[in-house]
Amino acid sequence: MSLLRRSLATLAAVALTAGVALAQQAPPRPQPIPKPVAPQMPVPPPPDVDAQSWVLMDYATGQIIASKNPDERREPASLTKVMTDYVVSAEIAAGRVHPDDMVSISEHAWRAGGAGTDGSTSFLKLGSQVKLGDLLKGMIIQSGNDAAIALAEHTAGSEDAFVGLMNAYAKQLGMTSTHFSNASGYPVADHYSTARDIAVLSRALIHDFPEDYAISKIKEFEWNGIKQQNRNELLWRDPAVDGIKTGHTAAAGFCLDASAKHGDERMIAVVMGASTNRARADSAMALLNYGFRFYETHKLYEAGKPLATPKLWKGEADQLPIGVAHDLLVTVKTGQYDKLKASMDIPATLIAPFKKGQQVGTLHVTLDGQPLQDVPLIALQDAPQGGFFKRLWDSILLWFHHDRKVDAAAPAADAK
């Protein structure tokens, strides 16, 4: 037998041995982390509140904890101003407008939103100059329609152009059942939203523009010699409440978008179509209390920490660390932590190259057997191709490698 044939025979034998070893290799499993011990306790159903539609959302995760008709299209009334606030705040952050800008109060703002209307107003004087920052306070605290229109005109040149921005931001935020037709929430055709969408918007406002959001906890504001109180009476009931906005028209009923924070936990409650001012406040407060009492948020996995290091073929390295791009948080009923399960769905054959941040698989989280979250698993570092002989060797080994989809148990981690 020639030297070449003997070499090939030896190479095949080694490859066969390696192939058998690979076939017996167990799927990658992240190391278990001890679970927190929580007492088992019954969790009652959510309160039966006086509202046509409502949602209770955990701020950290964005999960809807409880709801009634969350996707029912309704007139949002002055909850519209949460989006007006978001758009103006975004334009301030982008440097296109500034809180110290002097804004001219146009006839349209004065006539459509001023004291001559039956809507809420900041009593802005026609032709006067008002700082943009004061207009934000007038809109958020006093719910001034004139302030909202003046802000829209200054920010986009006209209210119609501003409405285009509102709808563009709504689409960007994933508000799939919302369409705005004005900046104030005054009743007009084709102007609607849902409790879910308002909660999504509110979460984005708190996260993206915390300094502007802080205006909504101010209890009163004076302009043009007239002092007006914030219509959100929960600011007086509970110091944990720090926003967000009230709304009311005959068609919309009484609406309240409220948020409160206890320690590291924040809840958002959106109530639409309540029968009275007291009913909307009682309803929102009951929902917030329910969320804080009976739900808890846990951090399952930390961003950038390897959950698995599966085999990497034809790469400089032999393994590819994978994990999640952002801290993975979940909200569950108190005492149900041990019912959380996670599994990783990773292709059996991972062939270099991979870029850091590239999706490699999916992490599935379930609660008591029901799907809770699906999160991308990403490469935690660059994984370039190996040299010629490394790629050649792995190509031979791959002849003996049997494809299989990795479905490895990924136990939950420490509580947040």
GROMACS .gro file of N, CA, C and O in nm, residues 15 46 96 106 130 146 187 256 259 289 291 295 313 315 343 385:
model
   64
   15ALA      N    1  -1.136   1.008   1.154
   15ALA     CA    2  -1.260   1.080   1.131
   15ALA      C    3  -1.381   1.000   1.177
   15ALA      O    4  -1.476   1.053   1.233
   46PRO      N    5  -5.854   3.934   3.835
   46PRO     CA    6  -5.843   4.080   3.846
   46PRO      C    7  -5.975   4.142   3.890
   46PRO      O    8  -6.081   4.082   3.874
   96ARG      N    9  -3.449   6.945   1.706
   96ARG     CA   10  -3.525   7.023   1.607
   96ARG      C   11  -3.611   7.131   1.671
   96ARG      O   12  -3.649   7.227   1.605
  106SER      N   13  -5.144   8.083   1.763
  106SER     CA   14  -5.215   8.117   1.640
  106SER      C   15  -5.365   8.129   1.665
  106SER      O   16  -5.418   8.086   1.769
  130VAL      N   17  -4.531   8.213   2.400
  130VAL     CA   18  -4.521   8.127   2.518
  130VAL      C   19  -4.406   8.028   2.497
  130VAL      O   20  -4.390   7.971   2.389
  146ASP      N   21  -5.556   7.410   2.359
  146ASP     CA   22  -5.486   7.517   2.289
  146ASP      C   23  -5.335   7.495   2.295
  146ASP      O   24  -5.263   7.518   2.197
  187PRO      N   25  -6.302   6.544   1.969
  187PRO     CA   26  -6.373   6.443   1.890
  187PRO      C   27  -6.383   6.478   1.741
  187PRO      O   28  -6.438   6.583   1.706
  256LEU      N   29  -5.847   5.716   3.187
  256LEU     CA   30  -5.731   5.744   3.270
  256LEU      C   31  -5.618   5.649   3.234
  256LEU      O   32  -5.636   5.527   3.230
  259SER      N   33  -4.982   5.539   3.599
  259SER     CA   34  -4.864   5.456   3.627
  259SER      C   35  -4.817   5.483   3.768
  259SER      O   36  -4.829   5.594   3.821
  289ASN      N   37  -5.297   4.830   4.218
  289ASN     CA   38  -5.278   4.756   4.342
  289ASN      C   39  -5.277   4.605   4.318
  289ASN      O   40  -5.199   4.531   4.380
  291GLY      N   41  -5.183   4.449   4.045
  291GLY     CA   42  -5.057   4.412   3.983
  291GLY      C   43  -4.942   4.404   4.083
  291GLY      O   44  -4.865   4.307   4.084
  295TYR      N   45  -4.834   4.000   4.136
  295TYR     CA   46  -4.740   3.967   4.028
  295TYR      C   47  -4.600   4.010   4.065
  295TYR      O   48  -4.580   4.105   4.142
  313TRP      N   49  -1.825   2.464   1.353
  313TRP     CA   50  -1.752   2.397   1.246
  313TRP      C   51  -1.682   2.500   1.157
  313TRP      O   52  -1.735   2.608   1.131
  315GLY      N   53  -1.439   2.697   1.196
  315GLY     CA   54  -1.407   2.827   1.251
  315GLY      C   55  -1.270   2.828   1.316
  315GLY      O   56  -1.210   2.723   1.342
  343SER      N   57  -3.630   2.654   2.687
  343SER     CA   58  -3.557   2.562   2.601
  343SER      C   59  -3.493   2.640   2.488
  343SER      O   60  -3.541   2.746   2.448
  385GLN      N   61  -1.395   3.234   1.000
  385GLN     CA   62  -1.357   3.104   0.948
  385GLN      C   63  -1.215   3.069   0.990
  385GLN      O   64  -1.129   3.156   1.011
   0.00000   0.00000   0.00000
